[in-house]
Short mmCIF file of C-alpha atoms in Angstrom, two decimals:
data_model
loop_
_atom_site.label_atom_id
_atom_site.label_comp_id
_atom_site.label_asym_id
_atom_site.label_seq_id
_atom_site.Cartn_x
_atom_site.Cartn_y
_atom_site.Cartn_z
CA MET A 1 17.74 33.79 22.45
CA ASP A 2 19.69 31.48 24.73
CA SER A 3 21.97 30.11 22.03
CA LEU A 4 23.63 33.51 21.60
CA TYR A 5 24.84 33.85 25.16
CA SER A 6 27.99 32.63 26.82
CA SER A 7 28.54 29.03 27.84
CA SER A 8 27.27 27.41 31.01
CA SER A 9 28.93 24.67 33.00
CA ALA A 10 27.23 22.10 30.77
CA ILE A 11 29.07 23.46 27.72
CA ILE A 12 32.68 22.74 26.87
CA SER A 13 34.94 23.61 23.97
CA LEU A 14 36.46 21.68 21.08
CA LYS A 15 37.63 22.32 17.55
CA SER A 16 34.87 22.10 14.94
CA PRO A 17 35.23 20.39 11.55
CA GLY A 18 34.90 22.91 8.74
CA SER A 19 35.51 25.77 11.16
CA ASP A 20 37.46 28.92 10.29
CA SER A 21 37.86 29.64 13.96
CA SER A 22 41.41 30.08 15.23
CA SER A 23 40.55 29.00 18.75
CA VAL A 24 42.55 26.13 20.23
CA SER A 25 40.74 23.30 21.98
CA ARG A 26 41.74 22.38 25.51
CA ASN A 27 42.19 18.66 24.83
CA SER A 28 43.74 16.32 22.31
CA PHE A 29 41.05 14.51 20.34
CA THR A 30 40.71 11.29 18.40
CA CYS A 31 38.16 11.17 15.59
CA PHE A 32 36.59 7.96 14.36
CA SER A 33 33.40 6.55 12.96
CA GLY A 34 30.92 4.47 14.90
CA SER A 35 31.87 1.41 12.85
CA GLY A 36 35.57 1.79 13.62
CA HIS A 37 36.74 2.88 10.15
CA LYS A 38 40.17 4.48 9.75
CA VAL A 39 40.50 8.24 10.08
CA GLY A 40 40.68 10.01 6.75
CA SER A 41 42.99 12.86 5.73
CA SER A 42 40.45 15.39 6.96
CA GLY A 43 40.74 13.97 10.49
CA VAL A 44 37.09 12.94 10.60
CA VAL A 45 35.44 9.84 9.17
CA MET A 46 31.70 9.49 8.80
CA ASP A 47 29.45 6.50 8.44
CA ARG A 48 25.68 6.13 8.50
CA LYS A 49 25.57 5.78 12.26
CA ALA A 50 28.02 8.03 14.02
CA LYS A 51 30.55 10.80 13.68
CA ILE A 52 32.49 10.55 16.92
CA VAL A 53 35.18 12.70 18.50
CA GLU A 54 36.90 11.42 21.62
CA GLY A 55 38.77 13.57 24.12
CA ASP A 56 40.41 13.37 27.51
CA ASN A 57 38.75 12.07 30.67
CA GLY A 58 36.03 10.09 28.92
CA TYR A 59 34.84 12.97 26.72
CA VAL A 60 32.80 11.85 23.68
CA LEU A 61 31.28 14.20 21.10
CA GLU A 62 28.53 12.71 18.94
CA ASP A 63 28.86 15.21 16.15
CA VAL A 64 26.58 15.90 13.18
CA PRO A 65 27.57 15.87 9.49
CA HIS A 66 28.92 18.97 7.78
CA PHE A 67 29.30 19.92 4.12
CA SER A 68 33.08 19.89 4.55
CA ASP A 69 32.91 16.16 5.30
CA TYR A 70 32.04 15.25 1.72
CA ILE A 71 32.31 18.42 -0.43
CA PRO A 72 35.85 19.89 -0.52
CA ASN A 73 36.88 23.52 -0.91
CA LEU A 74 33.50 25.17 -0.36
CA PRO A 75 33.63 28.96 -0.01
CA THR A 76 32.36 30.61 3.16
CA TYR A 77 30.87 34.04 3.76
CA PRO A 78 30.57 36.46 6.70
CA ASN A 79 27.39 35.91 8.72
CA PRO A 80 24.98 38.78 7.95
CA LEU A 81 23.82 38.74 11.58
CA GLN A 82 26.85 40.86 12.47
CA ASP A 83 25.24 43.74 10.56
CA ASN A 84 21.72 43.12 11.89
CA PRO A 85 20.72 46.06 14.14
CA ALA A 86 18.38 43.84 16.16
CA TYR A 87 21.38 41.88 17.47
CA SER A 88 23.56 44.90 18.26
CA VAL A 89 22.58 44.60 21.93
CA VAL A 90 23.81 41.00 22.14
CA LYS A 91 27.17 40.72 23.92
CA GLN A 92 28.22 37.66 21.94
CA TYR A 93 26.93 37.54 18.38
CA PHE A 94 28.10 34.04 17.61
CA VAL A 95 28.34 30.75 19.40
CA ASN A 96 31.92 29.63 19.95
CA MET A 97 32.69 27.20 17.16
CA ASP A 98 33.98 24.71 19.73
CA ASP A 99 31.04 24.75 22.16
CA THR A 100 29.38 21.45 22.99
CA VAL A 101 26.56 20.51 25.36
CA ALA A 102 26.75 17.64 27.85
CA GLN A 103 24.00 15.03 27.62
CA LYS A 104 24.21 14.47 31.39
CA ILE A 105 25.13 17.30 33.72
CA ILE A 106 25.05 15.35 36.98
CA GLY A 107 28.19 13.41 37.74
CA HIS A 108 30.48 12.29 40.51
CA LYS A 109 33.95 13.51 41.37
CA ASN A 110 35.73 10.90 39.29
CA SER A 111 33.06 10.14 36.70
CA PRO A 112 33.93 10.51 32.98
CA ARG A 113 32.85 13.63 31.14
CA GLY A 114 30.47 11.59 29.00
CA ILE A 115 28.56 12.22 25.77
CA HIS A 116 28.26 15.72 24.31
CA PHE A 117 26.46 17.26 21.32
CA ARG A 118 27.37 20.27 19.22
CA ARG A 119 25.81 23.46 20.51
CA ALA A 120 23.24 25.17 18.29
CA GLY A 121 23.40 28.82 17.31
CA PRO A 122 24.76 31.23 14.68
CA ARG A 123 28.33 30.79 13.42
CA GLN A 124 30.72 33.52 12.29
CA ARG A 125 31.01 32.07 8.79
CA VAL A 126 28.16 30.67 6.69
CA TYR A 127 28.10 28.39 3.64
CA PHE A 128 25.29 30.12 1.73
CA GLU A 129 24.75 33.56 0.28
CA ALA A 130 21.18 34.77 0.76
CA GLU A 131 20.36 35.09 -2.95
CA ASP A 132 21.46 31.50 -3.59
CA VAL A 133 19.22 29.91 -0.97
CA HIS A 134 16.03 28.09 -1.92
CA ALA A 135 14.63 26.58 1.27
CA CYS A 136 11.63 24.32 1.64
CA ILE A 137 9.56 23.18 4.63
CA VAL A 138 7.51 19.98 4.94
CA THR A 139 5.28 18.67 7.76
CA CYS A 140 4.60 14.96 8.13
CA GLY A 141 2.70 12.62 10.45
CA GLY A 142 -0.06 13.57 12.89
CA LEU A 143 -1.09 17.03 14.00
CA CYS A 144 0.49 18.73 16.99
CA PRO A 145 0.17 22.20 18.57
CA GLY A 146 2.99 24.44 17.31
CA LEU A 147 3.41 23.17 13.75
CA ASN A 148 2.38 26.51 12.25
CA THR A 149 4.62 28.38 14.69
CA VAL A 150 7.66 26.39 13.56
CA ILE A 151 6.77 27.05 9.90
CA ARG A 152 6.36 30.75 10.60
CA GLU A 153 9.63 31.10 12.48
CA ILE A 154 11.69 29.22 9.89
CA VAL A 155 10.37 31.57 7.18
CA CYS A 156 10.84 34.70 9.29
CA GLY A 157 14.22 33.57 10.64
CA LEU A 158 15.60 32.96 7.17
CA HIS A 159 14.21 36.27 5.91
CA HIS A 160 14.96 38.63 8.80
CA MET A 161 18.25 37.16 10.05
CA TYR A 162 19.88 36.00 6.81
CA GLY A 163 18.06 37.90 4.06
CA VAL A 164 16.73 34.74 2.36
CA LYS A 165 13.82 35.55 0.06
CA LYS A 166 12.97 32.18 -1.51
CA VAL A 167 11.20 29.76 0.82
CA SER A 168 8.68 27.17 -0.37
CA GLY A 169 6.17 24.94 1.39
CA ILE A 170 5.77 21.30 0.35
CA VAL A 171 2.05 20.49 0.40
CA GLY A 172 0.80 17.22 1.89
CA GLY A 173 3.84 15.61 3.55
CA TYR A 174 6.61 13.63 1.86
CA LYS A 175 4.51 12.69 -1.16
CA GLY A 176 4.08 16.42 -1.83
CA PHE A 177 7.65 16.54 -3.15
CA TYR A 178 6.63 14.63 -6.26
CA SER A 179 2.83 14.62 -6.41
CA ARG A 180 1.77 18.17 -5.65
CA ASN A 181 2.79 21.74 -6.31
CA ILE A 182 4.79 23.71 -3.81
CA ILE A 183 3.60 27.05 -2.48
CA PRO A 184 5.69 30.19 -1.81
CA LEU A 185 6.08 31.24 1.82
CA THR A 186 6.84 34.81 2.83
CA PRO A 187 6.85 36.61 6.18
CA LYS A 188 3.60 38.28 5.13
CA SER A 189 1.84 35.03 4.15
CA VAL A 190 2.78 33.30 7.43
CA ASN A 191 2.32 36.31 9.70
CA ASP A 192 -0.73 35.05 11.64
CA ILE A 193 -0.55 31.30 11.18
CA HIS A 194 0.78 30.68 14.71
CA LYS A 195 -2.67 31.60 16.01
CA ARG A 196 -4.19 28.60 14.23
CA GLY A 197 -4.01 24.89 14.95
CA GLY A 198 -2.95 22.27 12.46
CA THR A 199 -0.52 22.99 9.61
CA ILE A 200 -1.07 25.30 6.66
CA LEU A 201 1.00 22.91 4.52
CA GLY A 202 -1.16 19.87 5.19
CA THR A 203 0.31 16.57 6.28
CA SER A 204 0.18 12.85 5.58
CA ARG A 205 1.74 9.57 6.64
CA GLY A 206 3.95 7.52 4.38
CA GLY A 207 4.69 8.59 0.81
CA HIS A 208 8.42 8.26 1.33
CA ASP A 209 10.18 7.56 -1.96
CA LYS A 210 13.75 8.78 -1.49
CA SER A 211 14.72 8.76 -5.16
CA LYS A 212 11.68 10.77 -6.24
CA ILE A 213 12.07 13.16 -3.30
CA VAL A 214 15.76 13.85 -3.96
CA ASP A 215 15.10 14.15 -7.71
CA SER A 216 12.45 16.77 -6.92
CA ILE A 217 14.79 18.61 -4.56
CA LYS A 218 17.50 18.72 -7.23
CA ASP A 219 15.15 19.66 -10.10
CA ARG A 220 13.60 22.52 -8.13
CA GLY A 221 16.99 23.89 -7.06
CA ILE A 222 16.22 23.44 -3.37
CA ASN A 223 19.31 23.52 -1.12
CA GLN A 224 17.81 23.65 2.38
CA VAL A 225 15.17 21.13 3.48
CA TYR A 226 13.44 21.58 6.87
CA ILE A 227 11.50 18.47 7.89
CA ILE A 228 9.03 18.67 10.80
CA GLY A 229 7.81 15.34 12.13
CA GLY A 230 8.16 12.48 14.60
CA ASP A 231 10.55 9.55 14.75
CA GLY A 232 9.15 7.90 11.63
CA THR A 233 9.47 11.17 9.72
CA GLN A 234 13.04 11.67 10.94
CA LYS A 235 13.97 8.13 9.88
CA GLY A 236 12.82 9.20 6.42
CA ALA A 237 14.82 12.43 6.73
CA SER A 238 17.93 10.39 7.53
CA VAL A 239 17.44 8.31 4.38
CA ILE A 240 16.97 11.48 2.31
CA TYR A 241 20.19 12.93 3.78
CA GLU A 242 22.13 9.74 2.92
CA GLU A 243 20.91 9.87 -0.68
CA ILE A 244 21.81 13.57 -0.96
CA LYS A 245 25.27 12.85 0.45
CA ARG A 246 25.72 9.92 -1.95
CA ARG A 247 24.99 12.23 -4.87
CA GLY A 248 27.37 14.87 -3.47
CA LEU A 249 24.71 17.61 -3.41
CA LYS A 250 25.14 20.80 -1.40
CA VAL A 251 21.73 20.42 0.27
CA VAL A 252 21.02 20.72 4.00
CA VAL A 253 18.59 18.30 5.63
CA ALA A 254 17.51 19.65 9.02
CA GLY A 255 14.90 17.97 11.23
CA ILE A 256 12.64 19.56 13.82
CA PRO A 257 11.36 16.68 15.99
CA LYS A 258 7.60 16.66 16.54
CA THR A 259 5.61 14.38 18.78
CA ILE A 260 2.78 15.37 21.05
CA ASP A 261 3.54 12.28 23.19
CA ASN A 262 6.98 13.63 24.20
CA ASP A 263 8.57 10.29 23.32
CA ILE A 264 11.62 11.64 21.43
CA PRO A 265 14.80 10.57 23.30
CA VAL A 266 17.80 12.77 24.17
CA ILE A 267 15.98 16.14 24.00
CA ASP A 268 14.37 17.67 27.09
CA LYS A 269 10.87 17.69 25.61
CA SER A 270 9.08 17.97 22.29
CA PHE A 271 7.10 21.01 21.17
CA GLY A 272 3.34 20.86 21.65
CA PHE A 273 3.66 18.80 24.82
CA ASP A 274 3.01 21.72 27.21
CA SER A 275 -0.05 22.72 25.18
CA ALA A 276 -1.33 19.13 25.21
CA VAL A 277 -0.96 18.84 28.99
CA GLU A 278 -2.77 22.14 29.48
CA GLU A 279 -5.65 21.13 27.23
CA ALA A 280 -5.86 17.64 28.75
CA GLN A 281 -6.49 19.28 32.11
CA ARG A 282 -9.71 20.76 30.71
CA ALA A 283 -11.00 17.28 29.93
CA ILE A 284 -9.94 16.05 33.37
CA ASN A 285 -11.73 18.96 35.01
CA ALA A 286 -14.89 18.15 33.04
CA ALA A 287 -14.67 14.53 34.15
CA HIS A 288 -14.20 15.66 37.74
CA VAL A 289 -17.24 17.96 37.63
CA GLU A 290 -19.37 15.19 36.11
CA SER A 291 -18.22 12.58 38.62
CA GLU A 292 -18.90 14.87 41.60
CA SER A 293 -22.43 15.59 40.37
CA PHE A 294 -23.69 12.00 40.31
CA GLU A 295 -23.72 9.22 42.87
CA ASN A 296 -20.98 6.62 42.47
CA CYS A 297 -19.84 8.30 39.28
CA ILE A 298 -16.62 7.47 37.45
CA GLY A 299 -15.10 9.91 34.96
CA VAL A 300 -12.79 8.22 32.42
CA VAL A 301 -10.50 10.37 30.26
CA LYS A 302 -8.38 8.94 27.46
CA VAL A 303 -5.38 11.00 26.33
CA MET A 304 -2.60 10.52 23.77
CA GLY A 305 0.32 8.26 24.58
CA ARG A 306 0.85 5.38 22.19
CA TYR A 307 4.01 4.08 23.84
CA SER A 308 4.78 6.76 26.44
CA GLY A 309 2.51 8.05 29.17
CA PHE A 310 3.96 11.54 29.66
CA ILE A 311 0.77 13.47 28.84
CA ALA A 312 -1.29 11.30 31.18
CA MET A 313 1.30 11.57 33.95
CA TYR A 314 1.87 15.32 33.75
CA ALA A 315 -1.81 16.17 33.28
CA THR A 316 -2.60 14.01 36.33
CA LEU A 317 0.04 15.74 38.44
CA ALA A 318 -1.05 19.17 37.24
CA SER A 319 -4.79 18.68 37.86
CA ARG A 320 -4.67 16.90 41.25
CA ASP A 321 -8.23 15.68 40.62
CA VAL A 322 -7.25 12.23 39.33
CA ASP A 323 -7.64 9.07 41.39
CA CYS A 324 -5.96 6.68 38.97
CA CYS A 325 -3.55 7.14 36.05
CA LEU A 326 -2.88 4.23 33.69
CA ILE A 327 0.06 4.38 31.24
CA PRO A 328 1.74 1.94 28.82
CA GLU A 329 4.90 1.68 30.93
CA SER A 330 3.06 0.47 34.04
CA PRO A 331 1.07 -2.76 33.46
CA PHE A 332 -2.18 -3.22 35.38
CA TYR A 333 -4.85 -5.88 35.71
CA LEU A 334 -8.57 -5.78 36.42
CA GLU A 335 -9.76 -8.71 38.54
CA GLY A 336 -8.61 -9.99 41.91
CA PRO A 337 -6.76 -8.60 44.93
CA GLY A 338 -4.86 -5.40 44.14
CA GLY A 339 -6.58 -5.04 40.77
CA LEU A 340 -8.24 -2.01 39.23
CA PHE A 341 -11.81 -3.07 40.08
CA GLU A 342 -10.94 -3.53 43.75
CA TYR A 343 -9.38 -0.06 43.84
CA ILE A 344 -12.39 1.54 42.11
CA GLU A 345 -14.74 0.01 44.70
CA LYS A 346 -12.55 1.33 47.49
CA ARG A 347 -12.48 4.89 46.10
CA LEU A 348 -16.21 4.96 45.44
CA LYS A 349 -16.93 3.84 49.02
CA GLU A 350 -14.57 6.52 50.36
CA ASN A 351 -15.49 9.48 48.12
CA GLY A 352 -18.57 8.52 46.11
CA HIS A 353 -16.81 9.44 42.86
CA MET A 354 -13.48 9.08 41.06
CA VAL A 355 -11.56 10.11 37.92
CA ILE A 356 -9.45 7.74 35.82
CA VAL A 357 -6.96 8.99 33.21
CA ILE A 358 -5.71 6.41 30.72
CA ALA A 359 -3.14 6.78 27.93
CA GLU A 360 -4.16 5.31 24.58
CA GLY A 361 -1.40 2.69 24.65
CA ALA A 362 -2.11 1.43 28.17
CA GLY A 363 -3.55 -2.04 28.72
CA GLN A 364 -3.33 -3.09 25.09
CA GLU A 365 -2.25 -6.57 26.13
CA LEU A 366 -5.54 -6.96 28.00
CA LEU A 367 -7.70 -6.36 24.94
CA SER A 368 -8.55 -9.73 23.50
CA GLU A 369 -9.52 -8.07 20.21
CA SER A 370 -6.01 -6.67 19.84
CA ILE A 371 -4.56 -10.10 19.10
CA SER A 372 -5.82 -9.91 15.52
CA SER A 373 -4.35 -6.45 14.96
CA MET A 374 -1.06 -6.67 16.83
CA ASP A 375 0.95 -6.77 13.60
CA LYS A 376 -1.08 -4.19 11.68
CA GLN A 377 0.51 -0.78 11.11
CA ASP A 378 -0.45 2.60 9.74
CA ALA A 379 1.44 4.31 6.90
CA SER A 380 4.00 5.70 9.36
CA GLY A 381 4.85 2.27 10.73
CA ASN A 382 2.96 2.73 14.02
CA LYS A 383 1.02 -0.22 15.43
CA LEU A 384 -2.73 0.13 15.13
CA LEU A 385 -4.13 0.23 18.65
CA GLN A 386 -7.56 -0.68 19.96
CA ASP A 387 -9.59 2.03 21.73
CA VAL A 388 -8.62 1.26 25.31
CA GLY A 389 -10.86 4.02 26.66
CA LEU A 390 -14.08 2.52 25.33
CA TRP A 391 -12.90 -0.97 26.28
CA ILE A 392 -12.08 -0.18 29.89
CA SER A 393 -15.29 1.85 30.29
CA GLN A 394 -17.34 -1.14 29.18
CA LYS A 395 -15.35 -3.50 31.41
CA ILE A 396 -16.03 -1.29 34.44
CA LYS A 397 -19.74 -1.16 33.60
CA ASP A 398 -19.92 -4.92 33.16
CA HIS A 399 -18.15 -5.53 36.46
CA PHE A 400 -20.44 -3.31 38.52
CA SER A 401 -23.61 -4.47 36.75
CA LYS A 402 -22.97 -7.79 38.49
CA LYS A 403 -22.87 -6.06 41.87
CA SER A 404 -26.45 -5.18 42.75
CA LYS A 405 -25.33 -3.33 45.88
CA MET A 406 -23.32 -0.73 43.93
CA ALA A 407 -24.90 0.89 40.88
CA ILE A 408 -22.52 3.29 39.10
CA ASN A 409 -22.60 6.10 36.57
CA LEU A 410 -19.74 6.36 34.07
CA LYS A 411 -18.80 9.32 31.87
CA TYR A 412 -16.24 8.71 29.12
CA ILE A 413 -14.35 11.63 27.54
CA ASP A 414 -11.95 11.32 24.58
CA PRO A 415 -10.41 14.75 23.84
CA THR A 416 -7.68 13.40 21.53
CA TYR A 417 -8.45 15.35 18.36
CA MET A 418 -9.44 18.46 20.28
CA ILE A 419 -6.01 18.48 21.91
CA ARG A 420 -4.12 17.84 18.68
CA ALA A 421 -5.93 20.60 16.82
CA ILE A 422 -5.44 23.53 19.21
CA PRO A 423 -2.94 26.35 18.63
CA SER A 424 0.17 26.17 20.79
CA ASN A 425 0.22 28.07 24.09
CA GLY A 426 2.68 30.82 25.00
CA SER A 427 5.33 28.46 26.34
CA ASP A 428 5.29 26.31 23.22
CA ASN A 429 5.30 29.36 20.93
CA VAL A 430 8.55 30.58 22.47
CA TYR A 431 10.00 27.06 22.34
CA CYS A 432 9.03 26.64 18.66
CA THR A 433 10.73 29.95 17.87
CA LEU A 434 13.99 28.76 19.42
CA LEU A 435 13.79 25.42 17.60
CA ALA A 436 13.17 27.06 14.22
CA GLN A 437 15.91 29.65 14.61
CA SER A 438 18.43 27.06 15.83
CA ALA A 439 17.65 24.91 12.77
CA VAL A 440 18.15 27.92 10.47
CA HIS A 441 21.50 28.79 12.10
CA GLY A 442 22.71 25.22 11.68
CA ALA A 443 21.65 25.03 8.03
CA MET A 444 23.33 28.32 7.13
CA ALA A 445 26.52 27.16 8.89
CA GLY A 446 26.72 24.08 6.67
CA TYR A 447 25.58 21.44 9.16
CA THR A 448 23.26 18.78 7.79
CA GLY A 449 21.78 15.42 8.73
CA PHE A 450 20.73 16.66 12.16
CA ILE A 451 17.75 17.35 14.34
CA VAL A 452 17.65 20.26 16.76
CA GLY A 453 16.42 20.25 20.35
CA PRO A 454 17.25 21.32 23.89
CA VAL A 455 19.61 19.12 25.92
CA ASN A 456 19.71 20.21 29.55
CA GLY A 457 18.27 23.57 28.56
CA ARG A 458 20.74 24.32 25.74
CA HIS A 459 19.75 23.87 22.11
CA SER A 460 21.94 21.34 20.34
CA TYR A 461 22.46 19.61 17.00
CA ILE A 462 21.85 15.88 17.37
CA PRO A 463 22.52 13.18 14.74
CA PHE A 464 19.43 11.49 13.31
CA HIS A 465 20.29 8.03 14.58
CA ARG A 466 20.20 9.13 18.23
CA ILE A 467 16.52 10.04 18.13
CA THR A 468 15.36 7.12 16.01
CA GLU A 469 17.08 4.33 17.98
CA GLU A 470 14.53 4.13 20.77
CA GLN A 471 11.62 5.97 22.39
CA HIS A 472 11.61 8.11 25.48
CA GLN A 473 9.36 6.54 28.10
CA VAL A 474 8.22 7.16 31.66
CA VAL A 475 10.53 5.42 34.13
CA ILE A 476 8.22 3.90 36.71
CA THR A 477 11.11 3.47 39.16
CA ASP A 478 11.83 7.19 39.02
CA ARG A 479 10.78 9.94 41.43
CA MET A 480 8.26 11.50 39.06
CA TRP A 481 6.15 8.33 38.93
CA ALA A 482 6.49 8.03 42.72
CA ARG A 483 5.12 11.59 42.99
CA LEU A 484 2.14 10.56 40.89
CA LEU A 485 1.44 7.48 43.03
CA SER A 486 1.64 9.69 46.10
CA SER A 487 -0.79 12.17 44.54
CA THR A 488 -3.42 9.66 43.38
CA HIS A 489 -2.92 7.06 46.15
CA GLN A 490 -3.38 4.36 43.51
CA PRO A 491 -1.73 0.95 43.91
CA SER A 492 1.27 -0.03 41.83
CA PHE A 493 -0.85 -2.82 40.23
CA LEU A 494 1.47 -5.72 40.73
CA SER A 495 0.22 -8.93 39.16
CA THR A 496 -2.31 -11.03 41.06
CA LYS A 497 0.30 -13.74 41.48
CA ASP A 498 2.74 -11.26 43.01
CA VAL A 499 0.10 -9.95 45.43
CA ILE A 500 -0.92 -13.47 46.57
CA GLU A 501 2.70 -14.49 47.02
CA ASP A 502 3.45 -11.31 48.98
CA LYS A 503 0.49 -11.95 51.28
CA ARG A 504 1.52 -15.59 51.72
CA ASP A 505 5.07 -14.58 52.60
CA GLU A 506 3.72 -11.99 55.04
CA GLU A 507 1.52 -14.59 56.78
CA VAL A 508 4.41 -17.05 57.07
CA GLN A 509 6.62 -14.34 58.48
CA GLN A 510 3.98 -13.29 61.03
CA GLU A 511 3.59 -16.92 62.19
CA HIS A 512 7.36 -17.21 62.50
CA CYS A 513 7.54 -13.99 64.49
CA SER A 514 4.74 -15.13 66.81
CA ASP A 515 6.35 -18.52 67.42
CA ASN A 516 9.63 -16.91 68.41
CA ASN A 517 8.01 -14.12 70.41
CA LEU A 518 9.47 -11.52 68.07
CA VAL A 519 7.81 -8.17 68.34
CA ASN A 520 8.19 -4.73 66.83
CA LYS A 521 9.91 -6.12 63.77
CA GLU A 522 9.65 -3.57 61.00
CA ILE A 523 10.11 -4.21 57.32
CA SER A 524 10.97 -1.01 55.50
CA TYR A 525 10.99 -0.35 51.79
CA THR A 526 13.17 2.30 50.26
CA CYS A 527 11.79 4.23 47.29
CA ASN A 528 14.22 6.23 45.21
#
């Protein structure tokens, strides 16, 4: 487990609030809240947005809340991991209380040290005794490969590492806290669930009533809440944490970020993403086989990606059978010079077939029907999108039906629910294990109001607000998108106006060069 080993160059040391560690930090630090409130007697001030520690040379720690911030004089206990025979081979049982992880590990000679997060992992002292713990787990939002693995590893981690016997599952998402019964979870009952897709607890969107949820948590004697879900779910988790803090309850709220689209910011990637890319390749391969088997055949594959095109991009790069990849971050148009139709004609004349991969959120602005539903949302607050796959398939058919010289075949594949429902692959299973165990370590150590995830390969505790502020998206000026364009040979789909203006400028420049007898003039473009 990587969080148990010694620090890398991306990890530095500082004194932790609520720590019993006697280690001395290497810098002098200033603590303040994101809103600029005065420092309290404890040396740390919290607000809803940020718990900040500043150090020398531009060092900034965006810390996560701890019980000691709002509940004084809590007792601590030795971590039972030190007596666990399974960990006797580990050189360093516990993470240094002062370890932090850098958000950016690439810098220049004189650049500031930048933003850091608290490193995840087991601490020497814990704030719960095993017999006093009543943990619960809830899954919210859409399905994603790996949900059952995370559930399993939270249950098994609590049981095998910390001796916790009482773990419950909340059935049916947030509304399950107050509208349904909870079910007991034991290592035996969850033993094989990682081999199944979906979630054994069920899920739903919406149903977030913070007062009812916190009342239920208090009435049931729950003191550790593990919430698995996407950005909307984690926004709800943040509200639940604030209500728990307001009431002064000793209850951990720990989030495990889930989104198949990989659009959670800060962390390296979200669980289920690798499995989704792998499964998406199967659909792309089917489209490729179909397109090769018929004359002038186009295979269209729609994959997940409401606001971010990571699945489409990575599946395209992995398969190498795709001729065109369309994502929300890169606008495209259909008609005219440099448009999609022109490119399709070119590829069909060259190869006789082609494969198009499109993310579900791509081209939404082109759908005239979407105007009436632009402001409509589902229960999680996500915009309701039109089916761009069916729309673009019909548009392609309509375009070529007008061209008597080029009859086409088109095969449309939508594997969305097949991808969401599969069990996680080996890579995601290992990743889910690390996420679950890191969350358990943080909860037992008294941290709360956090989500857990890898930052530059090291698991970290990240405050809720950092992953709900914005969405992680493909940067179309980055090298990865350039690699995709190089692989597919597709155009960048500038607007028609831009293409016409570029051609006009080129013609004017050529006339100017000819008039002045200028030759061998080369215009070069640099791509980062």
